[in-house]
Structures are given as structure tokens and as C-alpha cells.
Coordinates of C-alpha atoms and ligand atoms in Angstrom, one line a residue:
X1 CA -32.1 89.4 81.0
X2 CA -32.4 86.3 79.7
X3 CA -29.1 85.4 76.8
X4 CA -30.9 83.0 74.2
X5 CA -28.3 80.8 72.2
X6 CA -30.7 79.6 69.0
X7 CA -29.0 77.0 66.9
X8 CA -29.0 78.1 63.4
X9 CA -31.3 76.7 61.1
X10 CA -29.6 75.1 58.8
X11 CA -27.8 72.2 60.5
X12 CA -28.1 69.7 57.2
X13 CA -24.5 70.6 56.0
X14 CA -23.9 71.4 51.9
X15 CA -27.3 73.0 52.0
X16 CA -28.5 69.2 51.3
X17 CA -31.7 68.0 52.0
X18 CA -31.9 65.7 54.7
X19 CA -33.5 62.7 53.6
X20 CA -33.5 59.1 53.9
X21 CA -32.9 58.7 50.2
X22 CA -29.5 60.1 50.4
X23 CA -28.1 58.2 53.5
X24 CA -24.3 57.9 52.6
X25 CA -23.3 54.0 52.7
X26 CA -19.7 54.9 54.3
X27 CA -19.3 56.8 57.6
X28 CA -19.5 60.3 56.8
X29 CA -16.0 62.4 57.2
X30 CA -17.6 64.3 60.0
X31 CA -16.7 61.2 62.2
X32 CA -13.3 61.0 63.7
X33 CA -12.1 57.7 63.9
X34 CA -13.9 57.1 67.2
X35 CA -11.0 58.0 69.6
X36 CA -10.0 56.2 72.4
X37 CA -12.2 56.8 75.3
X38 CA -11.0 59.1 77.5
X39 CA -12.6 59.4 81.3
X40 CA -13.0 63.0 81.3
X41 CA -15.5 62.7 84.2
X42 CA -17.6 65.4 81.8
X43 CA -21.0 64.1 81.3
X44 CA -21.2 66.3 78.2
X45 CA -17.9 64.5 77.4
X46 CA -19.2 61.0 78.1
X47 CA -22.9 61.7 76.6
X48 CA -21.0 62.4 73.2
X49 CA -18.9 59.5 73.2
X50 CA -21.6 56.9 73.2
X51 CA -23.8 59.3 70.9
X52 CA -21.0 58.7 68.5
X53 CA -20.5 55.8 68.5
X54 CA -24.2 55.2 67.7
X55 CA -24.3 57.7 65.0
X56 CA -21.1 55.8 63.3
X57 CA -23.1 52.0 63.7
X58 CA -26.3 54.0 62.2
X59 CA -24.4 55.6 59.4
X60 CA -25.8 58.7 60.0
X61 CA -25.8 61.2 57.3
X62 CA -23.3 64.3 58.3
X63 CA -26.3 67.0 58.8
X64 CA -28.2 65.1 61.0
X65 CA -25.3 64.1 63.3
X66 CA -24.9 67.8 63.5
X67 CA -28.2 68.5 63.9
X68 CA -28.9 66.2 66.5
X69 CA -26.0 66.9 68.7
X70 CA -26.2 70.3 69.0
X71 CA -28.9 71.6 71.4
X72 CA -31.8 73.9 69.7
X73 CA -32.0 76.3 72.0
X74 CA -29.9 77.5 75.9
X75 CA -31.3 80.0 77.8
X76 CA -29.2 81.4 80.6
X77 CA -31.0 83.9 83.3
X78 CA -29.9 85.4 86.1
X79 CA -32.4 85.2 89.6
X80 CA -31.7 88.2 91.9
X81 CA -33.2 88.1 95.5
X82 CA -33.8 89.7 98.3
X83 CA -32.4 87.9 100.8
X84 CA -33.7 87.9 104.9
X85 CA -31.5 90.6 105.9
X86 CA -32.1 92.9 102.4
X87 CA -29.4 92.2 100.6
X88 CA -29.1 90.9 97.1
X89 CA -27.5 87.6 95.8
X90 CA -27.8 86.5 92.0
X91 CA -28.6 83.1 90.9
X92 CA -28.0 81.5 87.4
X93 CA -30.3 79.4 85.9
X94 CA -30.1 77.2 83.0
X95 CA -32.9 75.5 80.2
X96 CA -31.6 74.0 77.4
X97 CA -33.9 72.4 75.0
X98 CA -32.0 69.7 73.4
X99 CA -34.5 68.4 70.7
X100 CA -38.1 69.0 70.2
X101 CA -38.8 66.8 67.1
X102 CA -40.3 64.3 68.6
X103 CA -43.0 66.8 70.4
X104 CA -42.6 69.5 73.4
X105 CA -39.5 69.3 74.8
X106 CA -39.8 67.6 78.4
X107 CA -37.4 67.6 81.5
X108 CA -36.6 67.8 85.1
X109 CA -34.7 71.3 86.9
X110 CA -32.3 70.6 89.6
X111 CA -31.2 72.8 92.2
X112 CA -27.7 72.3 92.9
X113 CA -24.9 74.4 94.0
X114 CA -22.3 72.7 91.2
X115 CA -25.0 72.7 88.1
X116 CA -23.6 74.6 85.2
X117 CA -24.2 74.6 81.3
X118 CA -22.5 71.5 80.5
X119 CA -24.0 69.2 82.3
X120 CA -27.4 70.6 81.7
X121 CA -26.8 70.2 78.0
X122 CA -26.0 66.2 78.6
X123 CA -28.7 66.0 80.7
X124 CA -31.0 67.7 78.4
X125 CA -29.9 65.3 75.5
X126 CA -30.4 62.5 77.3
X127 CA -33.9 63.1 78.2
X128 CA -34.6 63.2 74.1
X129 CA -32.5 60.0 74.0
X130 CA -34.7 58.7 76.9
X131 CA -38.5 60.0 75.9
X132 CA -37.7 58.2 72.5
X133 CA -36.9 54.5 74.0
X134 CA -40.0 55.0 75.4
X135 CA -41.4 56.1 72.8
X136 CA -43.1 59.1 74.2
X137 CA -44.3 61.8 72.0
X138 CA -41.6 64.5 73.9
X139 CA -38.2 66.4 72.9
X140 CA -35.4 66.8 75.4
X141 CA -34.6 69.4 77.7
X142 CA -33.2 70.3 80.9
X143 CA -33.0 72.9 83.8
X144 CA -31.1 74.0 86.4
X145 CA -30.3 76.8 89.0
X146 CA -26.8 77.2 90.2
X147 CA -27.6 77.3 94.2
X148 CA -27.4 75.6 97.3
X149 CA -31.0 74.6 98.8
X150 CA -29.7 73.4 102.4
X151 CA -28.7 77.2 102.9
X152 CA -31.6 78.6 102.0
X153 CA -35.2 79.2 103.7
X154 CA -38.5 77.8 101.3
X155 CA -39.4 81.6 101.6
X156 CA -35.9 82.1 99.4
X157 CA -36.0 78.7 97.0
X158 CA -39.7 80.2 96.4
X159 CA -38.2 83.5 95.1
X160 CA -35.7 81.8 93.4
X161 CA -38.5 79.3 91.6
X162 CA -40.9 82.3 90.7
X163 CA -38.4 84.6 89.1
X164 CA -36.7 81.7 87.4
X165 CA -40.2 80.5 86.0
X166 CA -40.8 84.5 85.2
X167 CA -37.5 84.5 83.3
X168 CA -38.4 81.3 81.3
X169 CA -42.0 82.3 79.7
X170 CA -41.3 82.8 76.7
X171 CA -39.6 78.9 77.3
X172 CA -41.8 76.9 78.9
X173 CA -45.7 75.9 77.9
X174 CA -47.6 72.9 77.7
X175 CA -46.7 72.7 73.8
X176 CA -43.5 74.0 74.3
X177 CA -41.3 73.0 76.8
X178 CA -42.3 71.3 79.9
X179 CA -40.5 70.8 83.2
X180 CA -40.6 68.6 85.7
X181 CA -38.8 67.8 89.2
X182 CA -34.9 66.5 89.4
X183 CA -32.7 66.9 92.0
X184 CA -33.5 68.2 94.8
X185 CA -36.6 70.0 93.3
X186 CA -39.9 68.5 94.3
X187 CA -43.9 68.4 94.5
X188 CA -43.9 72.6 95.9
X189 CA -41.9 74.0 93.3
X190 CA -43.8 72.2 90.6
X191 CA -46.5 73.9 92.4
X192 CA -45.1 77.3 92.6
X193 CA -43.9 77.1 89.0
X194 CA -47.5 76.3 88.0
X195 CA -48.8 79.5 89.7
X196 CA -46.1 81.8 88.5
X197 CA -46.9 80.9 85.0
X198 CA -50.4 80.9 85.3
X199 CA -50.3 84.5 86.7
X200 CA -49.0 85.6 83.7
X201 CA -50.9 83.7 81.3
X202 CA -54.0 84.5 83.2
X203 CA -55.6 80.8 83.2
X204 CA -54.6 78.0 85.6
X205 CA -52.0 76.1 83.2
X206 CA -51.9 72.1 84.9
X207 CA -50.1 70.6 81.6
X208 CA -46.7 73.3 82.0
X209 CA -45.5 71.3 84.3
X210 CA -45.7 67.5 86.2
X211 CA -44.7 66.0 89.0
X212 CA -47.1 68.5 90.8
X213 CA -49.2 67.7 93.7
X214 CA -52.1 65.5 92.8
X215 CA -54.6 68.8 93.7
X216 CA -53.2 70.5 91.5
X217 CA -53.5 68.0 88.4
X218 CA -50.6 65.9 89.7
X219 CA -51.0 62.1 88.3
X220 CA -51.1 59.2 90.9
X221 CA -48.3 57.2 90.9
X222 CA -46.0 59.8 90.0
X223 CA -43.6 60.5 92.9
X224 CA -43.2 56.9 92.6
X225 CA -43.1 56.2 89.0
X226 CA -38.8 56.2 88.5
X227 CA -38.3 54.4 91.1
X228 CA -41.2 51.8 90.5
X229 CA -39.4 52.0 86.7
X230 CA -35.8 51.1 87.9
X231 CA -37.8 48.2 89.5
X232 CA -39.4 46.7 86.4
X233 CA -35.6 46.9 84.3
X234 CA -33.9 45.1 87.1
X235 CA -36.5 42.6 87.5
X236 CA -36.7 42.1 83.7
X237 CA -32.5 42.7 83.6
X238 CA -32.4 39.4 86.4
X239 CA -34.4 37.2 84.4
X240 CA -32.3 37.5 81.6
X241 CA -29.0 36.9 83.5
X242 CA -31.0 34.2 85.5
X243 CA -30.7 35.8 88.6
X244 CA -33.9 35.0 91.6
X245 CA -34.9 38.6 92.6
X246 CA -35.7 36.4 96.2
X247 CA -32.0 35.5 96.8
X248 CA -30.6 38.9 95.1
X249 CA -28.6 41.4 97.2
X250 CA -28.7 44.6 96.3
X251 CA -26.9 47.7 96.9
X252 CA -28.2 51.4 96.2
X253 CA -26.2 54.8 96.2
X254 CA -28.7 57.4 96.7
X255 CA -31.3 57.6 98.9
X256 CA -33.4 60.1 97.5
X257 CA -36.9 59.8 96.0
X258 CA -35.5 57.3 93.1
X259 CA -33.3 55.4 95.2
X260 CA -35.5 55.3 98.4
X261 CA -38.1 53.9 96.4
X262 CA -36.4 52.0 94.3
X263 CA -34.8 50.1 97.2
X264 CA -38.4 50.2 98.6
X265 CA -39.8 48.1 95.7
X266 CA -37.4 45.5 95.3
X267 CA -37.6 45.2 98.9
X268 CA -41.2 44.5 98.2
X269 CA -40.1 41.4 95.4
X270 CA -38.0 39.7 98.0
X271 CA -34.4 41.1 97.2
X272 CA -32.5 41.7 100.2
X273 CA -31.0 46.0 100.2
X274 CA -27.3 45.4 101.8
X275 CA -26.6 48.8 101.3
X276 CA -27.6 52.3 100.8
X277 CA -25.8 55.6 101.2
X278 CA -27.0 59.1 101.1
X279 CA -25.0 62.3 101.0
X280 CA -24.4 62.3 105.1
X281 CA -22.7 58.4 104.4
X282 CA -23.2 54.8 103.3
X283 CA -24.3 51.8 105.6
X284 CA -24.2 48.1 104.8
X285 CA -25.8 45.2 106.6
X286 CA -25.3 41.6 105.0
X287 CA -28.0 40.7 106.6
X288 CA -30.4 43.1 105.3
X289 CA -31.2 46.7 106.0
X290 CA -34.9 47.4 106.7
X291 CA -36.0 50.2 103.9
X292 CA -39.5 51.2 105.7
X293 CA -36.9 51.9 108.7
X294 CA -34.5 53.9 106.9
X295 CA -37.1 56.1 105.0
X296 CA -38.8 56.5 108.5
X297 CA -35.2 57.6 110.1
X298 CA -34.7 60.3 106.8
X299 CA -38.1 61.4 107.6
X300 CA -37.5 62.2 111.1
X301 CA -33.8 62.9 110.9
X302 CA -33.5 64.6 107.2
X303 CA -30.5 62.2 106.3
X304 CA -29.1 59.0 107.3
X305 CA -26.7 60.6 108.8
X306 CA -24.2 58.8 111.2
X307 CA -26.1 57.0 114.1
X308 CA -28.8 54.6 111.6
X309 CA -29.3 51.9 113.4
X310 CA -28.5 48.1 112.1
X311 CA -26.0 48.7 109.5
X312 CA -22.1 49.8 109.3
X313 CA -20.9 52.6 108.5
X314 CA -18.7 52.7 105.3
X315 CA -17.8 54.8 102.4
X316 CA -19.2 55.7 99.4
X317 CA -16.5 54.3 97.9
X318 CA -17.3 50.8 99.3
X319 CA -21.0 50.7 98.8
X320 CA -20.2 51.1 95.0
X321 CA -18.3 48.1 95.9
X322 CA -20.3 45.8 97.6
X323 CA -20.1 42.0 97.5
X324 CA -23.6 42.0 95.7
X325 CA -25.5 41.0 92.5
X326 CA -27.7 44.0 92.0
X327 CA -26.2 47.9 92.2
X328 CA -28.2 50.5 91.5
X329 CA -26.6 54.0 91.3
X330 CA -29.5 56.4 92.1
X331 CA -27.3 59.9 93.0
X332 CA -25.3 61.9 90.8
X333 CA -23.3 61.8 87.4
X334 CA -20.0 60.4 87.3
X335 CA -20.0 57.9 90.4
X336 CA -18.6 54.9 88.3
X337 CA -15.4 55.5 86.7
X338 CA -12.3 54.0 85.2
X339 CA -10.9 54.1 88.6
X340 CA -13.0 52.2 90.2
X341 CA -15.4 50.1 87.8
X342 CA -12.7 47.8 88.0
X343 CA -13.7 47.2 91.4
X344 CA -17.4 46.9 91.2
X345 CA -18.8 43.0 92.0
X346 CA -22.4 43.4 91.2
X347 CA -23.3 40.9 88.5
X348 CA -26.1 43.9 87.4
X349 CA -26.1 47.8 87.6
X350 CA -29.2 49.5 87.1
X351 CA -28.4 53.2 86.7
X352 CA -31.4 55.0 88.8
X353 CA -29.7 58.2 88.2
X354 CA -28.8 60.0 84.9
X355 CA -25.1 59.3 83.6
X356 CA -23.6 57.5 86.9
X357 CA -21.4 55.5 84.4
X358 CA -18.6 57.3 82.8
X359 CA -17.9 56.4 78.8
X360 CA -14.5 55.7 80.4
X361 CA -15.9 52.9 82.5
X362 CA -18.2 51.3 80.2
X363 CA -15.6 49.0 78.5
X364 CA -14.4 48.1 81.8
X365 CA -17.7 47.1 82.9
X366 CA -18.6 45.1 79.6
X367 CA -15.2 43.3 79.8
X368 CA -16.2 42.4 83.3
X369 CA -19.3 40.8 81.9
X370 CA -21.3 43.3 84.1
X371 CA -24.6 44.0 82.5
X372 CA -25.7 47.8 82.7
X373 CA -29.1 48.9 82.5
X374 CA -28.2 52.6 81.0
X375 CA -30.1 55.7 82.3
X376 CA -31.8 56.5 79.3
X377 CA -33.8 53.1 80.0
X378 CA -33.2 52.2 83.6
X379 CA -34.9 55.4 85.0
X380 CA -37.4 56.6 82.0
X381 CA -40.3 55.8 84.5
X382 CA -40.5 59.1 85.9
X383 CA -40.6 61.0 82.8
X384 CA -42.8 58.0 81.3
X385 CA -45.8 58.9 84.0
X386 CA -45.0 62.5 83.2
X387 CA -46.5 62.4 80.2
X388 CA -49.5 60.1 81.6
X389 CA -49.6 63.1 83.9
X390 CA -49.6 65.9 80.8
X391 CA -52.4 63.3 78.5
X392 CA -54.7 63.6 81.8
X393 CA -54.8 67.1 82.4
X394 CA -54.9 67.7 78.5
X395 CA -58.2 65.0 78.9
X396 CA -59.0 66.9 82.2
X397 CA -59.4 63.5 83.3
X398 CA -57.8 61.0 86.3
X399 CA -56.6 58.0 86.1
X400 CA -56.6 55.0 88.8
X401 CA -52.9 54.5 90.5
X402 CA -53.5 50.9 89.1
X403 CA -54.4 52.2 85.4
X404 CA -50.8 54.6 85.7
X405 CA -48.7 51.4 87.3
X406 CA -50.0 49.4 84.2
X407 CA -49.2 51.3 81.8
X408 CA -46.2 52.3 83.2
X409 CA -44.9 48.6 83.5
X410 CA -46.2 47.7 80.1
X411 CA -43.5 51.2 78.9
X412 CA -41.1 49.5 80.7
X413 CA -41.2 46.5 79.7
X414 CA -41.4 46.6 76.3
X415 CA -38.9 49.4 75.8
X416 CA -36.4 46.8 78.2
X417 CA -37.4 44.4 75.3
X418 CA -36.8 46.3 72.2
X419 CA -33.6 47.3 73.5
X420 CA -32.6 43.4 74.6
X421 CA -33.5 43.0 71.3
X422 CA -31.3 45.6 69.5
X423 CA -28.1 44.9 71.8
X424 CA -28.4 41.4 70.6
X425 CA -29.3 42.3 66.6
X426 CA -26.1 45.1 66.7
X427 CA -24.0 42.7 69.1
X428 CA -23.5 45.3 71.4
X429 CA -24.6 46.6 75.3
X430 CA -27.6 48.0 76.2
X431 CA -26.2 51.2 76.2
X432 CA -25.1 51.4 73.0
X433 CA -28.4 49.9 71.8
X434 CA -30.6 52.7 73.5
X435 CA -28.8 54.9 71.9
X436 CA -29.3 53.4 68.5
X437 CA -33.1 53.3 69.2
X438 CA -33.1 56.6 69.9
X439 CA -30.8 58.5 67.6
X440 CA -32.3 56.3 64.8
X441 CA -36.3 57.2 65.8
X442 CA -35.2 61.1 66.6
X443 CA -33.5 60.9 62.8
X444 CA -36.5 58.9 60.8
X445 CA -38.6 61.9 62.3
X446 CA -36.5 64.6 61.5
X447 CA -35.8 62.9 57.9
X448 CA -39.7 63.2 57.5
X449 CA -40.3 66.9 58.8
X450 CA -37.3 67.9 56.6
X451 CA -35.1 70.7 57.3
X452 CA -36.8 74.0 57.7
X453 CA -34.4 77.0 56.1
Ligands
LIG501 N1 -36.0 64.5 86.1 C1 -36.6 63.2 85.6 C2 -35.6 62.6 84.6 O1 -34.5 62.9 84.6 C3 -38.0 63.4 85.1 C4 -38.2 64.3 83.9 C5 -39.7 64.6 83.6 O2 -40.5 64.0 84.1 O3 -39.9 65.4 82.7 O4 -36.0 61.7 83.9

């Protein structure tokens, strides 16, 4: 059932050794003159484009350039179910392992009726791009099922999450590949992915997966933890553009668990949320929206949805938009683009979700003096506590919520400062210096553990 696509081997080219002895001193011919950048609105498309233009600043050798954008491994299943009335529907789902140098690889599985291949292969190289700025001992990888979860019952998304974890043992495993929640995937399916594996490997298995519930091995601080992440960078971000988190406005697209509680936390610094949107529609209140109120009304109500109190309705379009000094994409891919980053009037964007920022709209952005917080940095909390979450069940041990949120800020912060401090040594954005820090640790490791064929 399941169609395994292994990389071959061999991915230094010439049959060379990959070493750092032979680094070439020009840019190797595999490198098209970077071309203009086109907004493709393909997050495969825009992942590439800033890979290589890392790659090119780092001089890296031709094999390892190959190596390291090609994913190691995508696995594509089908999920048939029995629906209510009998019948049969078919699901896809997707894992692709970008890298697992750097240890297992590690990464969320979002359930979403427009998920396909493509964009789980960017997302899956981004979470080896992001696990390395924080230095975390994890690969890259990334799942999805192609499906919509406001149609179906739990009884059906349960089916859907046991044969897709069924489908994926030979995949996942605490030394292997470990998932995690994304979109629109949460605490129960971590749980029910936990019990379908452990079924089959006959032993209760807490380290196959985080983001569980903390009675199941779940760490404290975890639901939290990339929202409480995108917190620390914009705090850190403000100080070093001089803006007073106490008189910032902010603005947040998403209003899911990161940018809920990400508009939650800065709430809690003094900065004053102006607007958020969710998928029902955006609101905007220059006077402040109360966030305790809105996660109260998508509690009771399930969205925003038109009718929340204090705040104008607007458009998406609008929010991203704002008159405001902080924005902090937190929903999808693609949201900011060469037609409209022109328009954007935050001083600071913060990207809570992964690859909101087209490669098209980046140079838009810089030459707007807009500084970006990339993905790969902005929101690495989550998968940061993750792996607090795999070192205590390895330990069998639990951490304090104040021992996680420690160590969590001290990740933050210091991966916030070596990338400052890269963006200013290359004389480039903090994008393109996470990406440097990355490629560049991913590389030193693979030049060390050779090529193996
Ligand atoms: N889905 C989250 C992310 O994109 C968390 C991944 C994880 O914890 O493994 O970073």
C-alpha cells in the first residue's frame, strides 16, 4: 500500500567524497545564476529559492547541495474508511522525511483538504532548517492527510489517524521519525497515534510522538510553547528596532493555537492586539481587542465568526494591512506576496506560521525596511519543547512548566541572537541568515558522517 520514494545513495556527485577538505572556492556549476525571483506562490518554489541562495553565499560543494535538497525518503498511503452510512472513501496521506542527519527526523501532520506532496516536502525541509537554528539534535520531516476535518465526525478523523499511523510503522519511531501536531491536528490524535503504534509494537511507546496529552507523557508547556516562542523573537526583534512592546500594536492572522496564544502573550507584555482574523473573518479594534474575550467566544462559538463583539469586521486582506508596528502571520503558507507586501505597514513581521512570506515578497519587504522574523526561527518553539517533551519520556522524568518555559526562552533567545548575529556578519536578513546557520550546521555534519555508498 504504501509507495516509498528512497533517495539514492549516492547524492555526492563524481562519486567524490564529501568532505570539508575539498570545498570548491568558486560557486559550483550546479548553481544557476540565482534567477530572478519569481512569486510562484509554491512553497516548494519559495523554500528553494532562499535555500539557494544560502547554498551559493556558503559555497557549498555540488553533492551536498544535492544531497541536502532532495528529501531522503516520501511515503504516500492511501486511508480507506468506512464511513457512517457504509460506504468507502479513500484518503491520501503524506510523510516525507526531509533530513535525518542531524538525529530522528521530527515534524508536525496537518489535516487539510488542500495538503498535497509539495508542500509537505517544503514543510518537511523546513523543519530540518528549523530543529538546526535551534540546535536541536532532530532531522526534518513532515505529514499530512489530504481531507477535510469540519466534515467529518471524531469517530471518522479517528479511523483516518489509526490507519494512517498503521500505514506509517515502518516510518515513524522514537529513533526514527517522530510526529507531532500541525494544522488542525491536536492533543487526541497525538493520543490515538500513540496507541495505534503501541498496539503493534506491543509496549506503550510515549517518545513516537509529542504534543500528546500531559497523561500520556505530554510535556507542560507544550500546547503553549510556539506561541510562547513567537513571543520571545518579537520581544527580542523590538528591542533591536527600538520598539516599547507597551506602546506596540499588533496585528495577528490566525487564530489558532499559535496565533491565539501568541496574541495572548504579548497581550500579557503590554502590546495592544488591533487585530486578529480567523478563517470565518478578520476584526480590528484600534483601541484594542480583548484576547481572554475572543479565545472565550472561539470556545463557545468554534470561530470568530461574524457577530464578535468590540471590533470591525474587515478582510483578510486588510488585517495583513493594518496601520501597526508588529504583524504576525500565524495561518497558512503564502499569505504575503508580491501583490500585496507592498502594502503591509508593520515596522515588524513575525511569521507564527510556516512559509507565510513568499520568496517573491521578501525583497519587497527588505526594501521596505520591514524586518522579518522568518519561520524557521520565529515559530521553532513548538518543535523546541517537543524535543524537551521526547528527552523526558526518554528520562521517564517531568519537568516543572517553569523548568520547560526556561529553557525554552533561553532556545529562543540565543538562536534570535546567533542569527542577529550572522544577518549582520553576511550583511543580509534574517531569513537568509537562518538559512545559512542551518544549511551550514546540516552540511558540517554530513561532511563528518561522510557519504555512505
Ligand atoms: N508542527 C510544528 C512545527 O511546524 C511542530 C513540530 C514538532 O513539534 O515536531 O514546527
Amino acid at each position: 500500500m504504501a509507495t516509498v520514494t528512497d533517495t539514492p545513495s549516492k547524492t555526492s556527485t563524481n562519486g567524490q567524497h564529501t568532505n570539508g577538505a575539498d570545498r570548491p572556492n568558486s560557486i559550483p556549476s550546479v548553481y544557476k545564476e540565482p534567477a530572478p525571483i519569481v512569486d510562484r506562490d509554491n512553497p516548494l518554489e519559495s523554500m528553494m529559492q532562499r535555500f539557494d541562495r544560502a547554498a551559493e553565499i556558503l559555497k557549498l560543494e555540488p553533492g551536498i547541495y544535492q544531497y541536502l535538497k532532495t528529501p531522503v525518503k516520501s511515503v504516500i498511503v492511501s486511508i480507506p474508511i468506512q464511513m457512517d452510512d457504509g460506504s468507502v472513501q479513500v484518503f491520501e496521506g503524506y510523510r516525507v522525511i526531509h533530513n535525518d542527519i542531524l538525529g530522528p527526523s521530527k515534524g508536525g501532520i496537518r489535516y487539510a483538504p488542500d495538503v498535497n506532496l509539495d508542500e509537505v516536502k517544503a514543510l518537511a525541509a523546513w523543519m530540518t532548517w528549523k530543529c538546526a537554528v535551534v540546535d536541536i539534535p532532530f532531522g526534518g520531516a513532515k505529514g499530512g492527510v489530504c481531507c477535510d476535518p469540519r466534515t467529518l465526525t471524531m469517530a471518522q478523523i479517528e479511523k483516518i489517524t489509526r490507519r494512517y499511523t498503521a500505514n506509517m510503522l515502518d516510518v515513524f519511531g522514537p529513533d526514527r521519525d517522530i510526529p507531532a501536531p500541525d494544522v488542525n491536528t491536536n492533543e487526541q490524535i497525538m493520543a490515538w497515534i500513540l496507541d495505534t503504534y503501541s498496539m503493534h509494537v506491543k509496549r506503550t511507546e510515549p517518545g513516537v510522538v509529542t504534543g500528546k496529552p500531559i497523561v500520556l507523557g505530554g510535556s507542560l508547556g507544550r500546547r503553549e510553547a510556539t506561541g510562547r516562542g513567537v513571543m520571545h523573537s518579537a520581544l527580542r526583534a523590538m528591542e533591536k528596532i527600538g520598539i516599547n512592546p507597551k506602546q506596540a500594536t499588533v496585528a495577528v492572522e490566525g487564530f489558532g493555537n499559535v496565533g491565539s496564544i501568541s496574541a495572548e502573550l504579548l497581550a500579557e507584555q503590554g502590546a495592544k492586539i488591533v487585530g486578529i482574523s480567523d478563517i470565518s473573518g478578520a476584526y480590528h479594534n484600534d483601541g484594542g481587542i480583548d484576547i481572554q474575550k475572543a479565545i472565550a467566544w472561539v470556545e463557545s462559538h468554534g470561530h470568530l465568526l461574524e457577530g464578535f463583539p468590540d471590533a470591525e469586521r474587515i478582510t483578510n486582506e486588510q488585517l495583513l494591512t493594518l496601520d501597526c508596528d508588529v504583524l504576525v502571520p500565524a495561518a497558512r503558507e503564502d499569505r504575503i506576496t508580491k501583490r500585496n507586501a507592498h502594502n503591509i505597514q508593520a515596522k515588524l513581521i513575525v511569521e507564527g506560521a510556516n512559509g507565510p512570506t513568499t520568496a517573491g515578497a521578501d525583497p519587497i519587504l527588505e526594501s521596505k525596511g520591514i524586518l522579518v522574523v522568518p519561520d524557521i526561527l520565529a515559530n521553532a518553539g513548538g518543535v523546541t519543547v517537543s524535543y524537551f517533551e521526547w528527552v523526558q519520556n526518554r528520562g521517564g522524568y517531568h519537568w516543572t512548566l517553569d523548568v520547560v518555559n526556561e529553557r525554552l526562552a533561553t532556545a529562543m533567545n540565543s538562536a534570535f541572537d546567533r542569527v542577529y548575529a550572522a544577518s549582520l556578519q553576511y550583511k543580509v536578513s534574517l531569513r537568509l541568515a537562518s538559512y545559512i546557520l542551518a544549511i551550514d550546521k546540516v552540511a558540517k555534519t554530513l561532511r563528518l558522517r561522510g557519504i555512505y555508498g
